[in-house]
XYZ file of C-alpha atoms in Angstrom:
153
model
C 105.284 119.650 71.321
C 107.773 122.328 69.874
C 106.957 126.184 70.996
C 105.341 127.957 68.361
C 108.571 130.200 68.442
C 110.475 127.366 66.795
C 108.146 126.792 63.525
C 110.723 129.335 61.804
C 113.431 127.476 63.379
C 112.697 124.319 61.106
C 115.626 124.056 58.663
C 115.171 120.685 56.883
C 112.679 117.822 56.924
C 113.842 114.847 55.167
C 111.891 111.929 54.522
C 113.337 108.605 53.870
C 111.866 105.168 53.738
C 111.026 103.947 57.447
C 113.052 107.107 58.712
C 112.127 110.745 58.580
C 114.227 113.345 59.855
C 113.735 117.057 61.513
C 116.638 119.311 61.923
C 115.708 121.966 64.557
C 117.821 125.156 65.469
C 118.567 126.660 67.218
C 117.161 124.564 70.181
C 117.310 124.162 73.983
C 118.108 121.432 76.004
C 114.837 121.187 77.060
C 113.210 120.116 73.780
C 115.192 117.186 73.462
C 112.799 114.108 74.685
C 110.410 112.328 73.969
C 107.188 113.234 71.718
C 104.001 111.770 70.454
C 103.153 112.191 67.190
C 99.665 111.502 65.832
C 98.419 111.997 62.198
C 95.112 111.056 61.050
C 93.669 110.865 57.075
C 90.953 108.920 55.444
C 92.606 105.813 55.746
C 92.385 106.093 59.769
C 94.061 107.138 62.600
C 97.827 106.631 63.772
C 100.151 107.736 67.073
C 103.432 106.813 67.848
C 106.077 108.238 70.247
C 109.042 109.328 68.929
C 112.246 110.685 70.199
C 114.148 113.542 69.201
C 117.674 113.891 70.410
C 120.845 116.220 69.594
C 122.826 114.859 66.556
C 126.550 115.932 68.163
C 127.817 115.246 64.993
C 126.203 117.873 63.168
C 127.572 121.490 63.767
C 124.818 124.002 64.115
C 125.225 127.591 63.525
C 125.289 129.596 66.699
C 124.900 133.238 64.716
C 121.694 132.288 64.298
C 120.709 131.709 67.387
C 120.199 134.412 70.139
C 120.379 133.523 73.926
C 117.199 134.935 75.694
C 116.032 134.234 79.327
C 114.381 131.191 78.109
C 117.130 129.784 76.606
C 118.102 129.984 72.282
C 115.896 131.967 69.663
C 115.589 132.313 66.228
C 115.888 136.059 66.121
C 117.232 139.035 68.291
C 114.804 141.472 69.694
C 114.619 144.558 68.323
C 115.919 147.620 70.338
C 112.651 150.302 70.213
C 114.616 152.426 72.302
C 117.474 153.647 69.637
C 115.029 153.947 67.120
C 112.189 155.712 68.963
C 114.941 157.889 69.668
C 115.601 158.872 66.485
C 112.348 159.522 65.270
C 111.802 161.573 68.534
C 114.446 163.765 67.221
C 113.650 163.824 63.633
C 110.086 164.474 64.091
C 111.018 167.364 66.311
C 113.635 169.242 63.801
C 110.537 168.863 61.080
C 108.004 170.186 63.763
C 110.511 173.366 64.268
C 111.348 174.145 60.881
C 107.518 174.242 59.833
C 106.242 176.031 62.628
C 109.096 178.990 61.792
C 108.153 178.720 58.055
C 104.715 179.559 58.885
C 105.232 182.052 61.941
C 107.563 183.466 58.878
C 104.625 183.346 56.206
C 102.337 184.439 58.472
C 103.613 187.269 60.814
C 107.200 188.069 59.406
C 108.870 186.691 62.234
C 110.732 183.526 63.558
C 114.741 182.211 62.927
C 113.969 182.167 59.094
C 113.126 185.777 59.154
C 115.899 186.589 61.008
C 118.284 185.102 58.410
C 116.431 186.518 55.912
C 116.810 189.863 57.617
C 120.712 189.682 58.337
C 121.336 188.342 54.645
C 119.777 191.230 52.830
C 121.625 193.847 55.489
C 125.194 192.133 54.680
C 124.317 192.469 50.978
C 123.384 196.247 51.415
C 126.950 196.369 53.675
C 128.974 194.740 51.013
C 127.484 197.398 48.094
C 127.819 200.449 50.031
C 131.561 199.400 50.623
C 131.980 198.527 47.054
C 130.890 201.984 46.451
C 132.885 203.233 49.090
C 135.982 201.720 47.879
C 135.312 202.643 43.905
C 134.491 206.172 45.048
C 137.700 206.536 47.093
C 139.705 205.160 44.294
C 138.169 207.454 42.156
C 138.891 210.431 44.187
C 142.608 209.227 44.688
C 142.710 209.595 40.894
C 142.121 212.591 40.489
C 144.048 214.195 43.834
C 147.313 212.461 42.166
C 146.724 214.178 38.833
C 145.833 217.356 40.007
C 149.116 217.181 42.280
C 150.954 216.049 38.946
C 149.419 218.843 37.171
C 150.553 221.691 40.142
C 154.245 220.178 40.284
C 154.835 220.471 36.613
C 154.991 224.301 35.745
């Protein structure tokens, strides 16, 4: 009997009169040998011994087979460590963002609150410097015009 893992490995079943072919990949060397096949239906019961052998003329796809500790397998086990680390990092970032928004809304504290304060301070500073530049330009224009009036007599 083939292992339960190999039920997904059956690639082709071909029934011709007198000959049945079952193609199984990937396989282990221990899979080859004699098997007792039993069949029962309304007409009765029959059993026969069959020999599963390797067809060396057919090339099997090696990419589909994964070499595990107990031979070849159909699928590669997923590396859950990488996935779990990514999920943990994303969950931590989302938790911190939610926590910071709650702190901002309820207590006016947190990183978001500091960023908003800094932005507002920067806006006020840039507005004040713009006003200072405008005032200094107007003052210089007035000084220049008064100097011209005094120098022109």
